């Protein structure tokens, strides 16, 4: 919603009516930043599971997308740092997902193993 509002404000500021997508260079940068960040929320919601490290990485990813938008709105080169950071976080999230799947399918699922994992969670819940 924040990104869409920024496009609306830029349209008003530079008097660019929809469906136009060209005009003042600052408007074009803001519009492109919003457009390129559009498909991300679907991926973000999956990364915000209650999995500790994955949650922190997901929140950091959302923050880097926010910084990407801000950087791109100012200058096209301003998007590069956050873009690389968000890509690294996506790779980390992918690695965590693969590690979780491997642990689930390859590690023994004895009752002692499950009890060992459940004990810290029970302590946190208490």
Short mmCIF file of N, CA, C and O in Angstrom, two decimals:
data_model
loop_
_atom_site.label_atom_id
_atom_site.label_comp_id
_atom_site.label_asym_id
_atom_site.label_seq_id
_atom_site.Cartn_x
_atom_site.Cartn_y
_atom_site.Cartn_z
N UNK A 1 0.83 -1.19 0.00
CA UNK A 1 0.00 0.00 0.00
C UNK A 1 0.88 1.26 0.00
O UNK A 1 0.56 2.23 -0.67
N UNK A 2 1.99 1.18 0.76
CA UNK A 2 2.89 2.34 0.82
C UNK A 2 3.41 2.69 -0.57
O UNK A 2 3.42 3.86 -0.97
N UNK A 3 3.83 1.67 -1.32
CA UNK A 3 4.39 1.91 -2.64
C UNK A 3 3.33 2.48 -3.59
O UNK A 3 3.60 3.40 -4.35
N UNK A 4 2.13 1.94 -3.52
CA UNK A 4 1.05 2.45 -4.38
C UNK A 4 0.72 3.90 -4.05
O UNK A 4 0.48 4.71 -4.94
N UNK A 5 0.72 4.23 -2.76
CA UNK A 5 0.46 5.61 -2.36
C UNK A 5 1.54 6.56 -2.88
O UNK A 5 1.24 7.69 -3.27
N UNK A 6 2.78 6.10 -2.89
CA UNK A 6 3.86 6.94 -3.40
C UNK A 6 3.65 7.25 -4.88
O UNK A 6 3.93 8.36 -5.35
N UNK A 7 3.15 6.27 -5.63
CA UNK A 7 2.87 6.50 -7.06
C UNK A 7 1.73 7.50 -7.20
O UNK A 7 1.78 8.41 -8.03
N UNK A 8 0.71 7.36 -6.37
CA UNK A 8 -0.42 8.30 -6.42
C UNK A 8 0.05 9.72 -6.13
O UNK A 8 -0.30 10.67 -6.84
N UNK A 9 0.87 9.89 -5.08
CA UNK A 9 1.39 11.21 -4.75
C UNK A 9 2.24 11.78 -5.87
O UNK A 9 2.18 12.96 -6.18
N UNK A 10 3.06 10.92 -6.50
CA UNK A 10 3.90 11.38 -7.61
C UNK A 10 3.05 11.77 -8.80
O UNK A 10 3.36 12.74 -9.50
N UNK A 11 1.99 11.02 -9.06
CA UNK A 11 1.08 11.38 -10.17
C UNK A 11 0.50 12.77 -9.94
O UNK A 11 0.42 13.58 -10.85
N UNK A 12 0.09 13.03 -8.71
CA UNK A 12 -0.48 14.34 -8.39
C UNK A 12 0.56 15.44 -8.49
O UNK A 12 0.30 16.51 -9.04
N UNK A 13 1.76 15.16 -7.96
CA UNK A 13 2.82 16.16 -7.94
C UNK A 13 3.23 16.56 -9.35
O UNK A 13 3.44 17.75 -9.64
N UNK A 14 3.34 15.57 -10.25
CA UNK A 14 3.83 15.85 -11.61
C UNK A 14 2.70 15.89 -12.64
O UNK A 14 2.96 15.94 -13.83
N UNK A 15 1.45 15.86 -12.15
CA UNK A 15 0.27 15.98 -13.01
C UNK A 15 0.28 14.95 -14.15
O UNK A 15 0.14 15.30 -15.32
N UNK A 16 0.42 13.69 -13.76
CA UNK A 16 0.41 12.60 -14.73
C UNK A 16 -0.81 11.73 -14.43
O UNK A 16 -0.87 11.06 -13.40
N UNK A 17 -1.77 11.77 -15.32
CA UNK A 17 -3.02 11.03 -15.11
C UNK A 17 -2.89 9.58 -15.55
O UNK A 17 -2.20 9.28 -16.52
N UNK A 18 -3.57 8.67 -14.83
CA UNK A 18 -3.60 7.28 -15.28
C UNK A 18 -4.29 7.20 -16.63
O UNK A 18 -5.19 8.00 -16.88
N UNK A 19 -3.97 6.36 -17.51
CA UNK A 19 -3.04 5.24 -17.41
C UNK A 19 -1.62 5.57 -17.86
O UNK A 19 -0.82 4.65 -18.07
N UNK A 20 -1.29 6.85 -17.99
CA UNK A 20 0.05 7.23 -18.42
C UNK A 20 1.10 6.69 -17.46
O UNK A 20 0.90 6.70 -16.24
N UNK A 21 2.21 6.22 -18.00
CA UNK A 21 3.32 5.72 -17.17
C UNK A 21 4.63 6.41 -17.50
O UNK A 21 5.68 6.00 -17.02
N UNK A 22 4.55 7.45 -18.30
CA UNK A 22 5.75 8.21 -18.64
C UNK A 22 5.50 9.67 -18.32
O UNK A 22 4.37 10.11 -18.17
N UNK A 23 6.58 10.39 -18.19
CA UNK A 23 6.50 11.81 -17.87
C UNK A 23 7.77 12.26 -17.19
O UNK A 23 8.88 11.98 -17.66
N UNK A 24 7.63 12.91 -16.06
CA UNK A 24 8.77 13.40 -15.30
C UNK A 24 9.64 12.22 -14.87
O UNK A 24 9.14 11.18 -14.44
N UNK A 25 10.99 12.34 -14.99
CA UNK A 25 11.89 11.23 -14.63
C UNK A 25 11.72 10.73 -13.19
O UNK A 25 11.80 9.52 -12.94
N UNK A 26 11.42 11.62 -12.25
CA UNK A 26 11.24 11.17 -10.86
C UNK A 26 9.98 10.31 -10.74
O UNK A 26 9.97 9.30 -10.05
N UNK A 27 8.91 10.70 -11.44
CA UNK A 27 7.70 9.88 -11.44
C UNK A 27 7.99 8.51 -12.04
O UNK A 27 7.55 7.49 -11.50
N UNK A 28 8.72 8.47 -13.14
CA UNK A 28 9.01 7.19 -13.80
C UNK A 28 9.80 6.27 -12.88
O UNK A 28 9.55 5.06 -12.84
N UNK A 29 10.75 6.81 -12.12
CA UNK A 29 11.51 5.98 -11.18
C UNK A 29 10.61 5.42 -10.09
O UNK A 29 10.68 4.25 -9.74
N UNK A 30 9.74 6.27 -9.54
CA UNK A 30 8.83 5.81 -8.49
C UNK A 30 7.88 4.76 -9.04
O UNK A 30 7.63 3.74 -8.41
N UNK A 31 7.36 4.99 -10.23
CA UNK A 31 6.44 4.03 -10.84
C UNK A 31 7.13 2.69 -11.10
O UNK A 31 6.58 1.64 -10.79
N UNK A 32 8.36 2.74 -11.65
CA UNK A 32 9.09 1.49 -11.92
C UNK A 32 9.42 0.76 -10.62
O UNK A 32 9.36 -0.47 -10.56
N UNK A 33 9.80 1.50 -9.58
CA UNK A 33 10.12 0.87 -8.29
C UNK A 33 8.89 0.16 -7.74
O UNK A 33 8.98 -0.97 -7.26
N UNK A 34 7.74 0.80 -7.84
CA UNK A 34 6.51 0.17 -7.35
C UNK A 34 6.15 -1.04 -8.21
O UNK A 34 5.76 -2.07 -7.71
N UNK A 35 6.30 -0.89 -9.50
CA UNK A 35 5.94 -1.97 -10.42
C UNK A 35 6.83 -3.20 -10.22
O UNK A 35 6.36 -4.32 -10.24
N UNK A 36 8.10 -2.99 -10.00
CA UNK A 36 9.03 -4.11 -9.83
C UNK A 36 8.91 -4.77 -8.46
O UNK A 36 9.29 -5.92 -8.30
N UNK A 37 8.37 -4.06 -7.50
CA UNK A 37 8.17 -4.65 -6.19
C UNK A 37 6.81 -5.31 -6.03
O UNK A 37 6.53 -5.93 -5.02
N UNK A 38 5.97 -5.19 -7.04
CA UNK A 38 4.59 -5.69 -6.98
C UNK A 38 4.46 -7.19 -6.69
O UNK A 38 3.70 -7.57 -5.82
N UNK A 39 5.19 -8.07 -7.36
CA UNK A 39 4.96 -9.50 -7.11
C UNK A 39 5.53 -9.99 -5.78
O UNK A 39 5.25 -11.08 -5.36
N UNK A 40 6.30 -9.19 -5.08
CA UNK A 40 6.99 -9.64 -3.88
C UNK A 40 6.10 -10.00 -2.69
O UNK A 40 6.44 -10.93 -1.98
N UNK A 41 5.00 -9.31 -2.42
CA UNK A 41 4.24 -9.66 -1.20
C UNK A 41 3.81 -11.11 -1.13
O UNK A 41 3.73 -11.67 -0.05
N UNK A 42 3.58 -11.77 -2.25
CA UNK A 42 3.19 -13.17 -2.22
C UNK A 42 4.33 -14.02 -1.69
O UNK A 42 4.11 -14.98 -0.96
N UNK A 43 5.55 -13.67 -2.04
CA UNK A 43 6.71 -14.41 -1.55
C UNK A 43 6.99 -14.05 -0.10
O UNK A 43 7.40 -14.89 0.68
N UNK A 44 6.74 -12.81 0.28
CA UNK A 44 7.03 -12.36 1.64
C UNK A 44 6.20 -13.09 2.67
O UNK A 44 6.70 -13.46 3.72
N UNK A 45 4.93 -13.31 2.39
CA UNK A 45 4.07 -13.93 3.38
C UNK A 45 4.53 -15.34 3.71
O UNK A 45 4.42 -15.78 4.86
N UNK A 46 5.09 -16.05 2.76
CA UNK A 46 5.58 -17.40 3.03
C UNK A 46 6.82 -17.37 3.91
O UNK A 46 7.06 -18.28 4.70
N UNK A 47 7.61 -16.32 3.81
CA UNK A 47 8.84 -16.26 4.59
C UNK A 47 8.61 -15.81 6.03
O UNK A 47 9.52 -15.87 6.84
N UNK A 48 7.40 -15.38 6.37
CA UNK A 48 7.14 -14.90 7.72
C UNK A 48 6.51 -15.98 8.60
O UNK A 48 5.71 -15.70 9.47
N UNK A 49 6.89 -17.21 8.37
CA UNK A 49 6.40 -18.30 9.21
C UNK A 49 7.03 -18.20 10.59
O UNK A 49 8.05 -17.55 10.77
N UNK A 50 6.45 -18.86 11.60
CA UNK A 50 7.01 -18.77 12.95
C UNK A 50 8.24 -19.65 13.11
O UNK A 50 8.31 -20.50 13.98
N UNK A 51 9.24 -19.46 12.29
CA UNK A 51 10.41 -20.32 12.31
C UNK A 51 11.67 -19.61 12.78
O UNK A 51 12.76 -19.97 12.39
N UNK A 52 11.55 -18.57 13.58
CA UNK A 52 12.70 -17.91 14.16
C UNK A 52 13.59 -17.22 13.16
O UNK A 52 13.37 -16.07 12.80
N UNK A 53 14.60 -17.92 12.70
CA UNK A 53 15.57 -17.34 11.77
C UNK A 53 14.89 -16.95 10.47
O UNK A 53 15.16 -15.88 9.91
N UNK A 54 13.98 -17.78 10.00
CA UNK A 54 13.27 -17.47 8.76
C UNK A 54 12.42 -16.21 8.93
O UNK A 54 12.31 -15.41 8.01
N UNK A 55 11.85 -16.02 10.11
CA UNK A 55 11.05 -14.83 10.36
C UNK A 55 11.92 -13.59 10.31
O UNK A 55 11.56 -12.58 9.69
N UNK A 56 13.08 -13.65 10.96
CA UNK A 56 13.99 -12.51 10.95
C UNK A 56 14.45 -12.22 9.53
O UNK A 56 14.47 -11.06 9.09
N UNK A 57 14.80 -13.27 8.78
CA UNK A 57 15.23 -13.07 7.39
C UNK A 57 14.09 -12.49 6.55
O UNK A 57 14.32 -11.63 5.70
N UNK A 58 12.87 -12.95 6.79
CA UNK A 58 11.72 -12.43 6.06
C UNK A 58 11.50 -10.96 6.34
O UNK A 58 11.21 -10.17 5.44
N UNK A 59 11.63 -10.58 7.61
CA UNK A 59 11.47 -9.16 7.96
C UNK A 59 12.59 -8.32 7.37
O UNK A 59 12.34 -7.20 6.88
N UNK A 60 13.81 -8.85 7.39
CA UNK A 60 14.92 -8.13 6.76
C UNK A 60 14.69 -7.99 5.26
O UNK A 60 15.02 -6.96 4.66
N UNK A 61 14.13 -9.03 4.64
CA UNK A 61 13.84 -8.98 3.22
C UNK A 61 12.82 -7.88 2.92
O UNK A 61 12.98 -7.11 1.98
N UNK A 62 11.76 -7.80 3.75
CA UNK A 62 10.77 -6.73 3.56
C UNK A 62 11.42 -5.36 3.70
O UNK A 62 11.12 -4.43 2.94
N UNK A 63 12.32 -5.23 4.67
CA UNK A 63 13.02 -3.95 4.86
C UNK A 63 13.88 -3.61 3.64
O UNK A 63 13.90 -2.46 3.20
N UNK A 64 14.59 -4.60 3.08
CA UNK A 64 15.43 -4.32 1.91
C UNK A 64 14.57 -3.95 0.70
O UNK A 64 14.99 -3.13 -0.10
N UNK A 65 13.38 -4.54 0.58
CA UNK A 65 12.49 -4.14 -0.52
C UNK A 65 12.02 -2.69 -0.33
O UNK A 65 11.89 -1.94 -1.29
N UNK A 66 11.77 -2.32 0.92
CA UNK A 66 11.39 -0.94 1.23
C UNK A 66 12.54 0.01 0.86
O UNK A 66 12.33 1.05 0.23
N UNK A 67 13.78 -0.35 1.24
CA UNK A 67 14.94 0.48 0.91
C UNK A 67 15.17 0.51 -0.61
O UNK A 67 15.60 1.53 -1.15
N UNK A 68 14.88 -0.60 -1.29
CA UNK A 68 14.97 -0.64 -2.75
C UNK A 68 14.05 0.42 -3.35
O UNK A 68 14.44 1.19 -4.21
N UNK A 69 12.81 0.44 -2.86
CA UNK A 69 11.85 1.41 -3.37
C UNK A 69 12.33 2.82 -3.12
O UNK A 69 12.30 3.66 -4.01
N UNK A 70 12.77 3.09 -1.89
CA UNK A 70 13.23 4.44 -1.56
C UNK A 70 14.44 4.83 -2.42
O UNK A 70 14.51 5.95 -2.92
N UNK A 71 15.39 3.92 -2.57
CA UNK A 71 16.58 4.21 -3.37
C UNK A 71 16.26 4.44 -4.83
O UNK A 71 16.80 5.35 -5.46
N UNK A 72 15.35 3.62 -5.37
CA UNK A 72 14.99 3.74 -6.78
C UNK A 72 14.21 5.03 -7.02
O UNK A 72 14.34 5.66 -8.06
N UNK A 73 13.41 5.44 -6.05
CA UNK A 73 12.63 6.66 -6.21
C UNK A 73 13.53 7.88 -6.30
O UNK A 73 13.21 8.86 -6.97
N UNK A 74 14.69 7.83 -5.64
CA UNK A 74 15.62 8.96 -5.66
C UNK A 74 16.49 8.94 -6.92
O UNK A 74 16.62 9.93 -7.61
N UNK A 75 17.08 7.79 -7.20
CA UNK A 75 17.94 7.63 -8.38
C UNK A 75 18.01 6.16 -8.74
O UNK A 75 17.97 5.30 -7.86
N UNK A 76 18.14 5.87 -10.02
CA UNK A 76 18.16 4.48 -10.46
C UNK A 76 19.30 3.69 -9.81
O UNK A 76 19.15 2.52 -9.48
N UNK A 77 20.44 4.32 -9.59
CA UNK A 77 21.58 3.63 -8.96
C UNK A 77 21.32 3.34 -7.49
O UNK A 77 21.93 2.45 -6.92
N UNK A 78 20.39 4.05 -6.86
CA UNK A 78 20.10 3.86 -5.45
C UNK A 78 19.44 2.53 -5.13
O UNK A 78 19.32 2.15 -3.98
N UNK A 79 19.00 1.83 -6.16
CA UNK A 79 18.32 0.56 -5.94
C UNK A 79 19.29 -0.61 -5.84
O UNK A 79 18.92 -1.69 -5.37
N UNK A 80 20.53 -0.45 -6.26
CA UNK A 80 21.44 -1.58 -6.40
C UNK A 80 21.82 -2.23 -5.07
O UNK A 80 21.77 -3.45 -4.95
N UNK A 81 22.19 -1.46 -4.06
CA UNK A 81 22.56 -2.04 -2.77
C UNK A 81 21.44 -2.86 -2.16
O UNK A 81 21.63 -4.04 -1.82
N UNK A 82 20.23 -2.28 -2.03
CA UNK A 82 19.12 -3.06 -1.50
C UNK A 82 18.73 -4.25 -2.39
O UNK A 82 18.29 -5.28 -1.89
N UNK A 83 18.91 -4.11 -3.69
CA UNK A 83 18.60 -5.21 -4.60
C UNK A 83 19.50 -6.40 -4.31
O UNK A 83 19.04 -7.54 -4.19
N UNK A 84 20.80 -6.16 -4.18
CA UNK A 84 21.75 -7.24 -3.88
C UNK A 84 21.49 -7.82 -2.49
O UNK A 84 21.56 -9.04 -2.30
N UNK A 85 21.16 -6.98 -1.52
CA UNK A 85 20.87 -7.47 -0.17
C UNK A 85 19.63 -8.35 -0.17
O UNK A 85 19.61 -9.41 0.46
N UNK A 86 18.59 -7.94 -0.88
CA UNK A 86 17.37 -8.74 -0.92
C UNK A 86 17.61 -10.06 -1.65
O UNK A 86 17.06 -11.09 -1.27
N UNK A 87 18.45 -10.05 -2.68
CA UNK A 87 18.77 -11.30 -3.38
C UNK A 87 19.51 -12.26 -2.45
O UNK A 87 19.23 -13.46 -2.42
N UNK A 88 20.46 -11.73 -1.67
CA UNK A 88 21.19 -12.59 -0.71
C UNK A 88 20.23 -13.17 0.33
O UNK A 88 20.33 -14.34 0.69
N UNK A 89 19.29 -12.36 0.80
CA UNK A 89 18.33 -12.85 1.78
C UNK A 89 17.41 -13.91 1.17
O UNK A 89 17.06 -14.89 1.84
N UNK A 90 17.04 -13.75 -0.09
CA UNK A 90 16.23 -14.78 -0.74
C UNK A 90 17.00 -16.09 -0.86
O UNK A 90 16.43 -17.17 -0.65
N UNK A 91 18.29 -16.01 -1.18
CA UNK A 91 19.11 -17.23 -1.24
C UNK A 91 19.22 -17.87 0.14
O UNK A 91 19.16 -19.10 0.27
N UNK A 92 19.36 -17.05 1.18
CA UNK A 92 19.43 -17.58 2.53
C UNK A 92 18.12 -18.25 2.91
O UNK A 92 18.11 -19.36 3.48
N UNK A 93 16.99 -17.62 2.58
CA UNK A 93 15.69 -18.23 2.86
C UNK A 93 15.51 -19.54 2.10
O UNK A 93 14.97 -20.50 2.64
N UNK A 94 15.97 -19.57 0.87
CA UNK A 94 15.90 -20.81 0.09
C UNK A 94 16.75 -21.89 0.75
O UNK A 94 16.33 -23.05 0.87
N UNK A 95 17.96 -21.53 1.19
CA UNK A 95 18.83 -22.49 1.87
C UNK A 95 18.20 -23.00 3.16
O UNK A 95 18.28 -24.20 3.47
N UNK A 96 17.56 -22.11 3.92
CA UNK A 96 16.88 -22.54 5.14
C UNK A 96 15.72 -23.48 4.83
O UNK A 96 15.50 -24.47 5.55
N UNK A 97 15.01 -23.22 3.76
CA UNK A 97 13.90 -24.09 3.37
C UNK A 97 14.42 -25.47 2.98
O UNK A 97 13.86 -26.50 3.39
N UNK A 98 15.50 -25.51 2.20
CA UNK A 98 16.09 -26.79 1.80
C UNK A 98 16.61 -27.54 3.03
O UNK A 98 16.39 -28.75 3.18
N UNK A 99 17.26 -26.82 3.94
CA UNK A 99 17.77 -27.47 5.16
C UNK A 99 16.61 -28.03 5.99
O UNK A 99 16.71 -29.14 6.53
N UNK A 100 15.52 -27.29 6.08
CA UNK A 100 14.35 -27.79 6.81
C UNK A 100 13.76 -29.02 6.18
O UNK A 100 13.39 -29.98 6.87
N UNK A 101 13.67 -29.02 4.85
CA UNK A 101 13.15 -30.21 4.16
C UNK A 101 14.07 -31.41 4.33
O UNK A 101 13.61 -32.53 4.58
N UNK A 102 15.37 -31.17 4.20
CA UNK A 102 16.32 -32.27 4.39
C UNK A 102 16.24 -32.81 5.81
O UNK A 102 16.25 -34.03 6.02
N UNK A 103 16.16 -31.92 6.79
CA UNK A 103 16.06 -32.37 8.18
C UNK A 103 14.78 -33.16 8.40
O UNK A 103 14.78 -34.18 9.09
N UNK A 104 13.72 -32.72 7.78
CA UNK A 104 12.44 -33.41 7.97
C UNK A 104 12.47 -34.81 7.38
O UNK A 104 11.98 -35.76 7.98
N UNK A 105 13.04 -34.95 6.18
CA UNK A 105 12.99 -36.24 5.51
C UNK A 105 14.17 -37.16 5.82
O UNK A 105 14.06 -38.37 5.67
N UNK A 106 15.30 -36.60 6.23
CA UNK A 106 16.48 -37.43 6.41
C UNK A 106 16.82 -37.75 7.87
O UNK A 106 17.44 -38.77 8.14
N UNK A 107 16.46 -36.89 8.79
CA UNK A 107 16.79 -37.14 10.18
C UNK A 107 15.78 -38.10 10.79
O UNK A 107 14.60 -38.09 10.43
N UNK A 108 16.23 -38.92 11.72
CA UNK A 108 15.29 -39.88 12.34
C UNK A 108 14.21 -39.14 13.12
O UNK A 108 14.45 -38.11 13.73
N UNK A 109 13.02 -39.69 13.09
CA UNK A 109 11.88 -39.07 13.77
C UNK A 109 11.47 -39.90 14.98
O UNK A 109 10.30 -40.22 15.16
N UNK A 110 12.42 -40.28 15.79
CA UNK A 110 12.09 -41.05 16.98
C UNK A 110 11.43 -40.14 18.01
O UNK A 110 11.52 -38.92 17.93
N UNK A 111 10.79 -40.73 18.97
CA UNK A 111 10.10 -39.92 19.99
C UNK A 111 11.09 -39.11 20.81
O UNK A 111 10.78 -38.02 21.26
N UNK A 112 12.31 -39.62 21.02
CA UNK A 112 13.32 -38.87 21.76
C UNK A 112 13.73 -37.62 20.98
O UNK A 112 13.92 -36.54 21.56
N UNK A 113 13.86 -37.75 19.69
CA UNK A 113 14.22 -36.62 18.83
C UNK A 113 13.14 -35.54 18.88
O UNK A 113 13.41 -34.36 19.06
N UNK A 114 11.88 -35.95 18.75
CA UNK A 114 10.77 -35.01 18.78
C UNK A 114 10.66 -34.37 20.15
O UNK A 114 10.44 -33.17 20.28
N UNK A 115 10.83 -35.16 21.21
CA UNK A 115 10.77 -34.62 22.57
C UNK A 115 11.89 -33.61 22.80
O UNK A 115 11.68 -32.59 23.46
N UNK A 116 13.08 -33.88 22.26
CA UNK A 116 14.20 -32.95 22.39
C UNK A 116 13.93 -31.63 21.71
O UNK A 116 14.33 -30.57 22.19
N UNK A 117 13.24 -31.67 20.59
CA UNK A 117 12.88 -30.43 19.90
C UNK A 117 11.74 -29.71 20.60
O UNK A 117 11.69 -28.49 20.63
N UNK A 118 10.81 -30.46 21.15
CA UNK A 118 9.64 -29.85 21.76
C UNK A 118 9.94 -29.21 23.10
O UNK A 118 9.27 -28.26 23.50
N UNK A 119 10.96 -29.70 23.81
CA UNK A 119 11.24 -29.19 25.15
C UNK A 119 11.52 -27.68 25.18
O UNK A 119 10.93 -26.97 25.97
N UNK A 120 12.40 -27.15 24.30
CA UNK A 120 12.63 -25.68 24.33
C UNK A 120 11.36 -24.90 24.01
O UNK A 120 11.11 -23.84 24.59
N UNK A 121 10.50 -25.43 23.14
CA UNK A 121 9.27 -24.74 22.82
C UNK A 121 8.31 -24.73 24.01
O UNK A 121 7.62 -23.74 24.25
N UNK A 122 8.29 -25.82 24.75
CA UNK A 122 7.44 -25.88 25.93
C UNK A 122 7.93 -24.89 26.99
O UNK A 122 7.14 -24.25 27.67
N UNK A 123 9.25 -24.75 27.10
CA UNK A 123 9.80 -23.80 28.08
C UNK A 123 9.45 -22.37 27.69
O UNK A 123 9.16 -21.54 28.55
N UNK A 124 9.49 -22.09 26.41
CA UNK A 124 9.14 -20.74 25.95
C UNK A 124 7.67 -20.44 26.17
O UNK A 124 7.29 -19.31 26.48
N UNK A 125 6.82 -21.44 25.99
CA UNK A 125 5.39 -21.25 26.14
C UNK A 125 5.01 -21.05 27.60
O UNK A 125 4.00 -20.41 27.89
N UNK A 126 5.81 -21.57 28.51
CA UNK A 126 5.46 -21.48 29.95
C UNK A 126 5.70 -20.11 30.52
O UNK A 126 6.03 -19.16 30.12
#
